[in-house]
mmCIF file of C-alpha atoms in Angstrom:
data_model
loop_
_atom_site.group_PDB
_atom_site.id
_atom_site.type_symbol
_atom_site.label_atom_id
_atom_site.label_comp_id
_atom_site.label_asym_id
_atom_site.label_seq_id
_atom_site.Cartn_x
_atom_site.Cartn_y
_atom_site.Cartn_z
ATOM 1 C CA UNK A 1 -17.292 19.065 4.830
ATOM 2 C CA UNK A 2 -18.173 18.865 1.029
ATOM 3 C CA UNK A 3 -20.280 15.651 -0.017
ATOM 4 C CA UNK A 4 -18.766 13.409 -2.345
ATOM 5 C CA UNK A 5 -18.350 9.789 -3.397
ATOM 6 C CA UNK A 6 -15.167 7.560 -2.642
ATOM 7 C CA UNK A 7 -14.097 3.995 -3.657
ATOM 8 C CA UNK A 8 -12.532 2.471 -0.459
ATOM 9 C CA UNK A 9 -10.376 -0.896 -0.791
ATOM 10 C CA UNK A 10 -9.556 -3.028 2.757
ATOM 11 C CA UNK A 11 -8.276 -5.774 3.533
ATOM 12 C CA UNK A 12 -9.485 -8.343 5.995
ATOM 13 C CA UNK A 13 -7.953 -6.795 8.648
ATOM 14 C CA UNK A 14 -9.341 -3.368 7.808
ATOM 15 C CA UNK A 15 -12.678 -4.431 8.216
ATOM 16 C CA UNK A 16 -13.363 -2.633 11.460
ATOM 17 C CA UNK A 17 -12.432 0.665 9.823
ATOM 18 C CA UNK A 18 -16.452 0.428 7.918
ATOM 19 C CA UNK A 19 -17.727 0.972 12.030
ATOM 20 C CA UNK A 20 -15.649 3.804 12.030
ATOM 21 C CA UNK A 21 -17.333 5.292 9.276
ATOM 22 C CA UNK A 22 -20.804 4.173 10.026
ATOM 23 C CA UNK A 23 -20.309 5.356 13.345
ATOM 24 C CA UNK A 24 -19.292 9.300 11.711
ATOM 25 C CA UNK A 25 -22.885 8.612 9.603
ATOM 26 C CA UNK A 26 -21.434 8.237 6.303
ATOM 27 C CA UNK A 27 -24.028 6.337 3.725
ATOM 28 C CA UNK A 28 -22.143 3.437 2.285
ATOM 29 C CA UNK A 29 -22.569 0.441 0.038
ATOM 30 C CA UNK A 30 -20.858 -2.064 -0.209
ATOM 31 C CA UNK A 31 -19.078 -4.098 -3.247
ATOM 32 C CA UNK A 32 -17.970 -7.821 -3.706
ATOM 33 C CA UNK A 33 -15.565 -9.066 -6.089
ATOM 34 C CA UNK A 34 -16.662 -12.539 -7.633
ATOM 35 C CA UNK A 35 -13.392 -14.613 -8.347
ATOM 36 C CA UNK A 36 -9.854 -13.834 -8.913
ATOM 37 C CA UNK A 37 -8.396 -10.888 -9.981
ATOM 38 C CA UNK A 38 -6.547 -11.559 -13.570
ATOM 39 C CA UNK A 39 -2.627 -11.648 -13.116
ATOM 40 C CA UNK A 40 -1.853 -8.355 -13.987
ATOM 41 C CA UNK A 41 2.097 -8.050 -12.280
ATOM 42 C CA UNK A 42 3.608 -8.426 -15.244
ATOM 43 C CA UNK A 43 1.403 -6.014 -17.216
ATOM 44 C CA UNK A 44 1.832 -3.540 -14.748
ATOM 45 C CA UNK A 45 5.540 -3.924 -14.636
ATOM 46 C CA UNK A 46 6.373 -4.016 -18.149
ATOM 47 C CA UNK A 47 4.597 -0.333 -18.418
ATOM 48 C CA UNK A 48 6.854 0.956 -15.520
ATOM 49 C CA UNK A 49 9.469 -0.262 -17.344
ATOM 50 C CA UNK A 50 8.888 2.007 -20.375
ATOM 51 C CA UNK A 51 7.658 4.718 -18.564
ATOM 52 C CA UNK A 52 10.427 6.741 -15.809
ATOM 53 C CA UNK A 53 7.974 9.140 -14.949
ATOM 54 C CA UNK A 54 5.073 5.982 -13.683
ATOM 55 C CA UNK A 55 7.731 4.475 -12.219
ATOM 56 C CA UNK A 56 8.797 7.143 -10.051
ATOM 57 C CA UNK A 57 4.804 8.057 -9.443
ATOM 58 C CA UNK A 58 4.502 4.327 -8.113
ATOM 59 C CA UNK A 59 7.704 4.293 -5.765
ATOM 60 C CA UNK A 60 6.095 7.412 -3.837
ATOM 61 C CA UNK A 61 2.496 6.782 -4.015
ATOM 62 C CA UNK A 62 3.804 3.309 -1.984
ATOM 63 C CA UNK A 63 5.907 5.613 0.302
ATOM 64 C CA UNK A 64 2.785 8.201 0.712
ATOM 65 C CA UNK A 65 0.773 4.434 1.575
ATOM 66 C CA UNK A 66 3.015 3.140 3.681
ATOM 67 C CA UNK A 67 3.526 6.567 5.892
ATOM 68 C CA UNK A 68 -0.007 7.345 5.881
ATOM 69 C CA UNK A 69 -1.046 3.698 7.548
ATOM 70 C CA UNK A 70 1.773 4.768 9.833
ATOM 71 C CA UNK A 71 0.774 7.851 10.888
ATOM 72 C CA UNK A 72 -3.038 7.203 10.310
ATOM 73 C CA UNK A 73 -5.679 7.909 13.591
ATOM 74 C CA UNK A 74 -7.479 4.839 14.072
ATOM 75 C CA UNK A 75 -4.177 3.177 14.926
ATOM 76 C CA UNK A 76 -6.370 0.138 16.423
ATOM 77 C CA UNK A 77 -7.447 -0.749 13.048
ATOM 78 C CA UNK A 78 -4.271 0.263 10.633
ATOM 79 C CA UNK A 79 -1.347 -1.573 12.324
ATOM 80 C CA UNK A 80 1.788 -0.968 10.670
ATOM 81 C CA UNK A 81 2.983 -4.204 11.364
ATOM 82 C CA UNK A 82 0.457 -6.262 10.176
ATOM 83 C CA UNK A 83 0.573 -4.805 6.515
ATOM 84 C CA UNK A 84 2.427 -6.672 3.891
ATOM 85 C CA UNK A 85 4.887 -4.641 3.086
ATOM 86 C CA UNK A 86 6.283 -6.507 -0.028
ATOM 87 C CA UNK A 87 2.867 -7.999 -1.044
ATOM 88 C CA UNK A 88 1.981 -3.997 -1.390
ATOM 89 C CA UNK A 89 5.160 -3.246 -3.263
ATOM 90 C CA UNK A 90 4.380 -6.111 -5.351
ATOM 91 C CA UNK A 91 0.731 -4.153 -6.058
ATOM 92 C CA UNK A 92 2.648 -1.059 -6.991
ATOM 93 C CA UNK A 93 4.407 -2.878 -9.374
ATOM 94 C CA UNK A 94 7.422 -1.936 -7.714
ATOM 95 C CA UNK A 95 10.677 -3.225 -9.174
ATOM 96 C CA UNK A 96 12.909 -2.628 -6.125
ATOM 97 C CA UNK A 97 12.168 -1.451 -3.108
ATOM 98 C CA UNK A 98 12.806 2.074 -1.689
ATOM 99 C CA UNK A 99 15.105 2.614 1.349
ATOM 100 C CA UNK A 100 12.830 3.393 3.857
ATOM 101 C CA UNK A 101 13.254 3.041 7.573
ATOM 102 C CA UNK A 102 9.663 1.294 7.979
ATOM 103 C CA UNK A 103 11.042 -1.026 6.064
ATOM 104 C CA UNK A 104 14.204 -1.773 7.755
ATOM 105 C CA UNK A 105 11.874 -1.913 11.010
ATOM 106 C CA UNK A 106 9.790 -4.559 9.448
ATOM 107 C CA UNK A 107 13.091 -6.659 8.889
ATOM 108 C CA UNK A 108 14.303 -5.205 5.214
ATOM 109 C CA UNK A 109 18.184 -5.719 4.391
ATOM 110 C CA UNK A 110 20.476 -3.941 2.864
ATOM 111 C CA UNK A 111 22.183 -5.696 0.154
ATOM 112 C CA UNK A 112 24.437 -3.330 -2.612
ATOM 113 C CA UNK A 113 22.853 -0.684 -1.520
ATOM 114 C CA UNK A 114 19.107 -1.980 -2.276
ATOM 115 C CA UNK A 115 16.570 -3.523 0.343
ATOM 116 C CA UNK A 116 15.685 -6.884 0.769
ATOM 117 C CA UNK A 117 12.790 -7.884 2.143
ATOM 118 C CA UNK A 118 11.035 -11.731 2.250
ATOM 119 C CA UNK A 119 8.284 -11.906 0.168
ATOM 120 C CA UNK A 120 9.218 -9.577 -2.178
ATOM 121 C CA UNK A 121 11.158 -10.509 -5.618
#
């Protein structure tokens, strides 16, 4: 129940999740982004390379992502299956992809030991 401010990023299909919130009274305003993001992948990358510690930080904040839109309440608006999967683990920077069963639900392969999933590289 404490007041506070939060930045909130949806996609498209999470849209419907802003009547959820107006509907529990919670002021909001909104933000638009004006053009393209700059290609930061490889930016991103290159400091998980040098750093084990981000690296590991990444691979479970996408776990903690991924379970949490799984096990989230307003299952009509965060479907599981319609999240990208490897377009997320491309936004974590991610260099491989962790074995998790969502992911083998969603049509990952095992390959030496290391998930493979279309879409992500």
């Amino acid at each position: 129940g404490k007041g506070g401010k939060s930045l909130v990023f949806l996609c498209p299909n999470e849209l419907p999740f802003l009547q959820v919130l107006k509907a529990r009274k919670l002021p909001m305003e909104g933000l638009r982004t004006v053009g393209s993001p700059p290609p930061l992948l490889a930016s991103i990358r290159a400091v998980l390379r040098g750093d084990r510690d981000l690296l590991n930080k990444s691979e479970r904040a996408y776990v903690s992502t991924v379970r949490g839109y799984r096990e989230h309440r307003c299952e009509a608006v965060f479907k599981l299956g319609e999240l990208d999967l490897a377009g997320l683990a491309i936004a974590f920077g991610m260099m491989r992809l962790p074995y998790m069963r969502e992911l083998l639900q969603a049509g990952a392969k095992a390959v030496r030991r290391q998930l493979v999933l279309e879409g992500f590289e």
